[in-house]
């Protein structure tokens, strides 16, 4: 069992999955009928990839199908006419390479392809609108600066949320620099979301004919209630270990103090008097000192030493 991360680790190496994964439910897709689960990427046995020539053929067909589906919706869906969607979003071409070619890459999994891409669009539009608050010529002359800032911010957001999807950087730039995209405003983020979901649907249909996609839907790591339980166990064990260390340290400290003080004590037989000077103690030999008594004597002697030093 790995040791729980300290507060310093969480600050310097933040990981959203550490906090989110315990609340993500386990994959329940296996409960669905087998023909459905097959096209959702679920396999009972380890998957063996087909020959490269077959993979290439599937890649070509799925890329054409996916981008044509998105283009058809953008250009002919009656419900989107009034929003004036672009003919095509160029960055979806980069997504197609991941969704239909490098399908086993973490960057191509649904969480990254949909959430990461959509977050990038939202960030891009937000930066674009922020720059547009300046006097009108400023945005026209420096939209390229807005694009650079949007790309950087989108990359940061994707990193923080564990949804890195490289085409998202291009999407953020388009939101600031493309004359066909900038007038769309917040609708552009919806176009990206719709396009990403449509391409995901095509990826599930085509890739799962002879290949396997996705490798995972959210994360390959452990999720769910069991993770919360193990985390509680780790915390309790860590607290117990810390308490044990503190107790041992306290005992070691008391033992050291007792040893140091005993070097300054003279135990006198047949005596009933206790004599304390700044650097020496005389105690009847029949008296046994407890740890707290040793500590008290040490403090009193330190006071005498301090007073003696001041006097000299």
Tab-separated table of C-alpha atoms in Angstrom:
chain	number	residue	atom	x	y	z
A	1	UNK	CA	0.000	0.000	0.000
A	2	UNK	CA	1.470	3.323	-1.050
A	3	UNK	CA	1.863	6.044	1.529
A	4	UNK	CA	-0.763	8.830	1.433
A	5	UNK	CA	0.361	12.029	-0.235
A	6	UNK	CA	1.258	14.890	2.047
A	7	UNK	CA	-0.234	18.370	1.763
A	8	UNK	CA	2.989	19.529	0.128
A	9	UNK	CA	2.651	16.813	-2.530
A	10	UNK	CA	-0.934	17.880	-3.265
A	11	UNK	CA	0.132	21.518	-3.634
A	12	UNK	CA	3.181	20.883	-5.819
A	13	UNK	CA	1.718	17.994	-7.836
A	14	UNK	CA	-2.053	18.472	-7.915
A	15	UNK	CA	-4.032	15.604	-9.392
A	16	UNK	CA	-7.773	16.031	-9.820
A	17	UNK	CA	-8.244	12.270	-10.129
A	18	UNK	CA	-7.110	11.830	-6.522
A	19	UNK	CA	-10.239	13.695	-5.413
A	20	UNK	CA	-12.642	12.713	-8.204
A	21	UNK	CA	-11.973	9.007	-8.770
A	22	UNK	CA	-13.379	7.858	-5.392
A	23	UNK	CA	-16.765	9.264	-6.509
A	24	UNK	CA	-16.721	7.901	-10.065
A	25	UNK	CA	-18.884	4.743	-10.215
A	26	UNK	CA	-17.408	1.491	-11.436
A	27	UNK	CA	-17.920	0.601	-15.077
A	28	UNK	CA	-21.402	-0.952	-15.347
A	29	UNK	CA	-21.319	-1.520	-19.113
A	30	UNK	CA	-20.767	-5.257	-18.646
A	31	UNK	CA	-24.380	-5.518	-17.437
A	32	UNK	CA	-25.663	-4.532	-20.870
A	33	UNK	CA	-26.330	-7.097	-23.631
A	34	UNK	CA	-23.126	-8.371	-25.204
A	35	UNK	CA	-23.768	-6.948	-28.722
A	36	UNK	CA	-24.061	-3.486	-27.161
A	37	UNK	CA	-21.067	-3.802	-24.847
A	38	UNK	CA	-18.913	-4.930	-27.772
A	39	UNK	CA	-19.429	-1.580	-29.498
A	40	UNK	CA	-18.698	0.231	-26.232
A	41	UNK	CA	-15.222	-1.265	-26.060
A	42	UNK	CA	-15.895	-4.006	-23.496
A	43	UNK	CA	-14.017	-7.275	-24.065
A	44	UNK	CA	-14.086	-10.445	-22.009
A	45	UNK	CA	-10.722	-11.563	-23.397
A	46	UNK	CA	-7.574	-9.558	-24.191
A	47	UNK	CA	-7.964	-7.949	-27.604
A	48	UNK	CA	-5.592	-8.784	-30.456
A	49	UNK	CA	-5.183	-6.077	-33.087
A	50	UNK	CA	-5.841	-7.019	-36.741
A	51	UNK	CA	-3.119	-6.637	-39.399
A	52	UNK	CA	-1.936	-3.094	-40.120
A	53	UNK	CA	-3.556	-3.019	-43.556
A	54	UNK	CA	-6.937	-3.714	-41.946
A	55	UNK	CA	-6.341	-0.968	-39.371
A	56	UNK	CA	-5.496	1.488	-42.151
A	57	UNK	CA	-8.636	0.618	-44.066
A	58	UNK	CA	-10.792	1.146	-40.980
A	59	UNK	CA	-8.983	4.418	-40.277
A	60	UNK	CA	-9.714	5.784	-43.757
A	61	UNK	CA	-13.376	4.786	-43.705
A	62	UNK	CA	-14.026	6.026	-40.169
A	63	UNK	CA	-12.246	9.343	-40.768
A	64	UNK	CA	-14.320	10.070	-43.859
A	65	UNK	CA	-17.511	8.961	-42.116
A	66	UNK	CA	-16.851	10.931	-38.947
A	67	UNK	CA	-15.911	14.220	-40.573
A	68	UNK	CA	-18.695	13.963	-43.171
A	69	UNK	CA	-21.215	13.356	-40.395
A	70	UNK	CA	-20.029	16.429	-38.504
A	71	UNK	CA	-19.962	18.543	-41.671
A	72	UNK	CA	-23.429	17.372	-42.643
A	73	UNK	CA	-24.847	18.326	-39.245
A	74	UNK	CA	-23.124	21.719	-39.271
A	75	UNK	CA	-24.314	22.596	-42.748
A	76	UNK	CA	-27.755	20.976	-42.979
A	77	UNK	CA	-29.185	20.538	-39.461
A	78	UNK	CA	-32.221	22.837	-39.334
A	79	UNK	CA	-31.840	23.425	-35.606
A	80	UNK	CA	-28.387	24.981	-36.057
A	81	UNK	CA	-29.123	27.296	-38.984
A	82	UNK	CA	-29.837	30.352	-36.867
A	83	UNK	CA	-26.476	29.955	-35.064
A	84	UNK	CA	-24.529	30.043	-38.349
A	85	UNK	CA	-22.137	27.180	-37.612
A	86	UNK	CA	-18.824	26.994	-39.502
A	87	UNK	CA	-18.564	24.750	-42.534
A	88	UNK	CA	-16.072	22.635	-40.597
A	89	UNK	CA	-13.858	23.094	-37.531
A	90	UNK	CA	-10.313	22.422	-38.668
A	91	UNK	CA	-9.131	21.091	-35.313
A	92	UNK	CA	-11.615	18.219	-35.612
A	93	UNK	CA	-9.337	16.894	-38.338
A	94	UNK	CA	-6.608	16.506	-35.714
A	95	UNK	CA	-9.125	14.813	-33.426
A	96	UNK	CA	-9.931	12.400	-36.245
A	97	UNK	CA	-6.292	11.266	-36.356
A	98	UNK	CA	-6.508	10.385	-32.665
A	99	UNK	CA	-10.054	8.984	-32.626
A	100	UNK	CA	-9.646	6.767	-35.701
A	101	UNK	CA	-5.923	6.100	-35.942
A	102	UNK	CA	-4.072	6.314	-32.590
A	103	UNK	CA	-7.062	4.871	-30.760
A	104	UNK	CA	-5.047	3.335	-27.914
A	105	UNK	CA	-3.427	6.628	-26.949
A	106	UNK	CA	-4.624	8.159	-23.644
A	107	UNK	CA	-5.123	11.405	-25.603
A	108	UNK	CA	-7.770	9.696	-27.768
A	109	UNK	CA	-9.969	8.276	-25.003
A	110	UNK	CA	-13.520	9.691	-24.594
A	111	UNK	CA	-12.750	11.763	-21.514
A	112	UNK	CA	-9.986	13.597	-23.356
A	113	UNK	CA	-11.595	13.710	-26.794
A	114	UNK	CA	-14.901	15.163	-25.581
A	115	UNK	CA	-14.285	16.940	-22.276
A	116	UNK	CA	-10.791	18.217	-23.069
A	117	UNK	CA	-11.815	19.502	-26.488
A	118	UNK	CA	-14.945	21.203	-25.165
A	119	UNK	CA	-13.103	22.820	-22.256
A	120	UNK	CA	-10.563	24.194	-24.727
A	121	UNK	CA	-13.350	25.735	-26.795
A	122	UNK	CA	-14.867	27.350	-23.694
A	123	UNK	CA	-11.489	28.758	-22.656
A	124	UNK	CA	-10.839	30.029	-26.183
A	125	UNK	CA	-14.169	31.838	-26.369
A	126	UNK	CA	-13.660	33.316	-22.891
A	127	UNK	CA	-10.230	34.718	-23.812
A	128	UNK	CA	-11.609	36.035	-27.114
A	129	UNK	CA	-14.412	37.893	-25.382
A	130	UNK	CA	-11.992	39.233	-22.772
A	131	UNK	CA	-9.788	40.751	-25.470
A	132	UNK	CA	-12.845	42.162	-27.229
A	133	UNK	CA	-13.582	44.286	-24.160
A	134	UNK	CA	-10.674	46.520	-25.204
A	135	UNK	CA	-11.261	49.343	-27.732
A	136	UNK	CA	-12.294	47.894	-31.080
A	137	UNK	CA	-9.028	48.157	-33.057
A	138	UNK	CA	-7.123	46.352	-30.314
A	139	UNK	CA	-8.713	42.938	-30.910
A	140	UNK	CA	-8.497	43.265	-34.688
A	141	UNK	CA	-4.786	44.047	-34.459
A	142	UNK	CA	-3.848	41.630	-31.694
A	143	UNK	CA	-6.168	38.652	-32.110
A	144	UNK	CA	-3.023	36.563	-32.613
A	145	UNK	CA	-1.978	37.440	-29.059
A	146	UNK	CA	-5.409	36.371	-27.842
A	147	UNK	CA	-4.930	33.078	-29.702
A	148	UNK	CA	-1.590	32.449	-28.011
A	149	UNK	CA	-3.009	33.217	-24.562
A	150	UNK	CA	-6.065	31.048	-25.257
A	151	UNK	CA	-3.906	28.101	-26.337
A	152	UNK	CA	-1.764	28.386	-23.199
A	153	UNK	CA	-4.798	28.654	-20.903
A	154	UNK	CA	-6.562	25.763	-22.635
A	155	UNK	CA	-3.462	23.602	-22.218
A	156	UNK	CA	-3.336	24.516	-18.526
A	157	UNK	CA	-7.010	23.695	-17.988
A	158	UNK	CA	-6.670	20.348	-19.768
A	159	UNK	CA	-3.621	19.498	-17.664
A	160	UNK	CA	-5.391	20.413	-14.426
A	161	UNK	CA	-8.454	18.307	-15.311
A	162	UNK	CA	-6.554	15.343	-16.741
A	163	UNK	CA	-8.191	15.782	-20.153
A	164	UNK	CA	-5.262	16.685	-22.421
A	165	UNK	CA	-6.346	16.525	-26.074
A	166	UNK	CA	-3.839	18.275	-28.397
A	167	UNK	CA	-6.424	19.434	-30.972
A	168	UNK	CA	-7.944	21.500	-28.167
A	169	UNK	CA	-5.044	23.928	-28.468
A	170	UNK	CA	-5.956	24.596	-32.106
A	171	UNK	CA	-9.603	24.954	-31.156
A	172	UNK	CA	-8.735	27.637	-28.593
A	173	UNK	CA	-6.747	29.532	-31.234
A	174	UNK	CA	-9.614	29.327	-33.736
A	175	UNK	CA	-11.957	30.856	-31.155
A	176	UNK	CA	-9.770	33.968	-31.145
A	177	UNK	CA	-8.445	34.271	-34.694
A	178	UNK	CA	-10.901	32.746	-37.174
A	179	UNK	CA	-13.244	35.294	-38.748
A	180	UNK	CA	-15.771	32.502	-39.279
A	181	UNK	CA	-15.647	31.393	-35.644
A	182	UNK	CA	-15.288	34.553	-33.543
A	183	UNK	CA	-18.845	35.838	-34.347
A	184	UNK	CA	-20.299	32.526	-33.078
A	185	UNK	CA	-19.312	33.376	-29.495
A	186	UNK	CA	-20.351	30.805	-26.922
A	187	UNK	CA	-22.162	28.777	-29.583
A	188	UNK	CA	-18.733	27.706	-30.832
A	189	UNK	CA	-18.236	25.647	-27.670
A	190	UNK	CA	-21.513	23.867	-28.404
A	191	UNK	CA	-20.394	23.185	-31.990
A	192	UNK	CA	-17.203	21.581	-30.667
A	193	UNK	CA	-19.134	19.491	-28.147
A	194	UNK	CA	-21.599	18.282	-30.791
A	195	UNK	CA	-18.795	17.533	-33.224
A	196	UNK	CA	-16.776	15.643	-30.596
A	197	UNK	CA	-19.773	13.515	-29.602
A	198	UNK	CA	-20.619	12.697	-33.218
A	199	UNK	CA	-17.042	11.675	-33.913
A	200	UNK	CA	-17.031	9.566	-30.756
A	201	UNK	CA	-20.130	7.745	-31.973
A	202	UNK	CA	-18.492	6.964	-35.302
A	203	UNK	CA	-15.325	5.839	-33.501
A	204	UNK	CA	-17.312	3.379	-31.379
A	205	UNK	CA	-19.095	1.991	-34.437
A	206	UNK	CA	-16.150	1.629	-36.822
A	207	UNK	CA	-13.268	0.908	-34.436
A	208	UNK	CA	-15.119	-1.858	-32.628
A	209	UNK	CA	-15.834	-3.854	-35.750
A	210	UNK	CA	-12.338	-5.368	-35.688
A	211	UNK	CA	-10.477	-3.298	-33.089
A	212	UNK	CA	-11.204	-2.107	-29.532
A	213	UNK	CA	-12.144	1.441	-28.561
A	214	UNK	CA	-12.031	2.959	-26.039
A	215	UNK	CA	-9.359	1.399	-23.869
A	216	UNK	CA	-11.161	3.035	-20.926
A	217	UNK	CA	-13.943	5.609	-20.575
A	218	UNK	CA	-12.684	7.669	-17.651
A	219	UNK	CA	-9.382	6.361	-16.294
A	220	UNK	CA	-7.428	3.095	-16.131
A	221	UNK	CA	-6.971	3.636	-12.394
A	222	UNK	CA	-9.183	2.381	-9.578
A	223	UNK	CA	-12.440	4.250	-8.950
A	224	UNK	CA	-15.504	4.008	-6.722
A	225	UNK	CA	-16.435	3.222	-3.141
A	226	UNK	CA	-13.644	0.705	-2.631
A	227	UNK	CA	-11.109	3.445	-3.315
A	228	UNK	CA	-12.764	5.689	-0.710
A	229	UNK	CA	-12.583	2.855	1.813
A	230	UNK	CA	-8.914	2.162	1.100
A	231	UNK	CA	-8.157	5.882	1.390
A	232	UNK	CA	-9.774	5.970	4.832
A	233	UNK	CA	-7.721	2.951	5.834
A	234	UNK	CA	-4.549	4.643	4.620
A	235	UNK	CA	-5.386	7.797	6.560
A	236	UNK	CA	-6.082	5.854	9.757
A	237	UNK	CA	-2.885	3.858	9.364
A	238	UNK	CA	-0.890	7.026	8.681
A	239	UNK	CA	-2.350	8.702	11.772
A	240	UNK	CA	-1.554	5.643	13.863
A	241	UNK	CA	2.018	5.557	12.550
A	242	UNK	CA	2.434	9.257	13.271
A	243	UNK	CA	1.099	8.816	16.800
A	244	UNK	CA	3.441	5.881	17.325
A	245	UNK	CA	6.409	7.899	16.104
A	246	UNK	CA	5.478	10.817	18.366
A	247	UNK	CA	5.194	8.558	21.390
A	248	UNK	CA	8.516	6.892	20.617
A	249	UNK	CA	10.120	10.293	20.092
A	250	UNK	CA	8.721	11.474	23.416
A	251	UNK	CA	10.055	8.390	25.181
A	252	UNK	CA	13.443	8.808	23.554
A	253	UNK	CA	13.490	12.462	24.558
A	254	UNK	CA	12.585	11.646	28.154
A	255	UNK	CA	15.217	8.928	28.259
A	256	UNK	CA	17.864	11.281	26.886
A	257	UNK	CA	16.887	13.985	29.344
A	258	UNK	CA	16.933	11.525	32.219
A	259	UNK	CA	20.359	10.278	31.170
A	260	UNK	CA	21.727	13.811	30.900
A	261	UNK	CA	20.306	14.808	34.251
A	262	UNK	CA	21.462	11.628	35.969
A	263	UNK	CA	25.033	12.604	35.137
A	264	UNK	CA	24.539	15.646	37.349
A	265	UNK	CA	22.899	13.829	40.282
A	266	UNK	CA	24.623	12.476	43.330
A	267	UNK	CA	22.560	9.796	45.040
A	268	UNK	CA	23.448	9.899	48.739
A	269	UNK	CA	22.816	6.991	51.112
A	270	UNK	CA	21.330	7.565	54.570
A	271	UNK	CA	20.240	11.065	53.712
A	272	UNK	CA	16.854	12.775	53.814
A	273	UNK	CA	17.948	16.081	52.291
A	274	UNK	CA	17.615	17.212	48.648
A	275	UNK	CA	20.214	19.760	47.560
A	276	UNK	CA	20.062	21.596	44.199
A	277	UNK	CA	22.741	23.909	42.840
A	278	UNK	CA	22.985	25.317	39.304
A	279	UNK	CA	25.169	22.395	38.177
A	280	UNK	CA	24.628	19.613	40.702
A	281	UNK	CA	21.873	17.719	42.503
A	282	UNK	CA	22.100	15.664	45.705
A	283	UNK	CA	19.160	13.322	46.219
A	284	UNK	CA	18.585	10.544	48.740
A	285	UNK	CA	19.252	7.211	47.061
A	286	UNK	CA	15.904	5.724	48.082
A	287	UNK	CA	13.977	8.256	45.955
A	288	UNK	CA	12.975	7.031	42.483
A	289	UNK	CA	12.276	9.794	39.970
A	290	UNK	CA	9.472	9.575	37.386
A	291	UNK	CA	9.851	11.152	33.954
A	292	UNK	CA	7.750	14.190	34.816
A	293	UNK	CA	9.781	14.690	37.997
A	294	UNK	CA	13.019	14.530	36.037
A	295	UNK	CA	11.635	17.140	33.666
A	296	UNK	CA	10.611	19.398	36.549
A	297	UNK	CA	14.043	19.158	38.205
A	298	UNK	CA	15.683	19.941	34.876
A	299	UNK	CA	13.573	23.087	34.446
A	300	UNK	CA	14.324	24.271	37.964
A	301	UNK	CA	18.019	23.714	37.487
A	302	UNK	CA	17.948	25.601	34.169
A	303	UNK	CA	16.443	28.583	36.012
A	304	UNK	CA	19.234	28.463	38.573
A	305	UNK	CA	21.805	28.279	35.780
A	306	UNK	CA	20.273	31.240	33.984
A	307	UNK	CA	20.246	33.303	37.176
A	308	UNK	CA	23.818	32.334	37.940
A	309	UNK	CA	24.982	33.364	34.462
A	310	UNK	CA	23.222	36.739	34.792
A	311	UNK	CA	24.849	37.289	38.172
A	312	UNK	CA	28.320	36.647	36.807
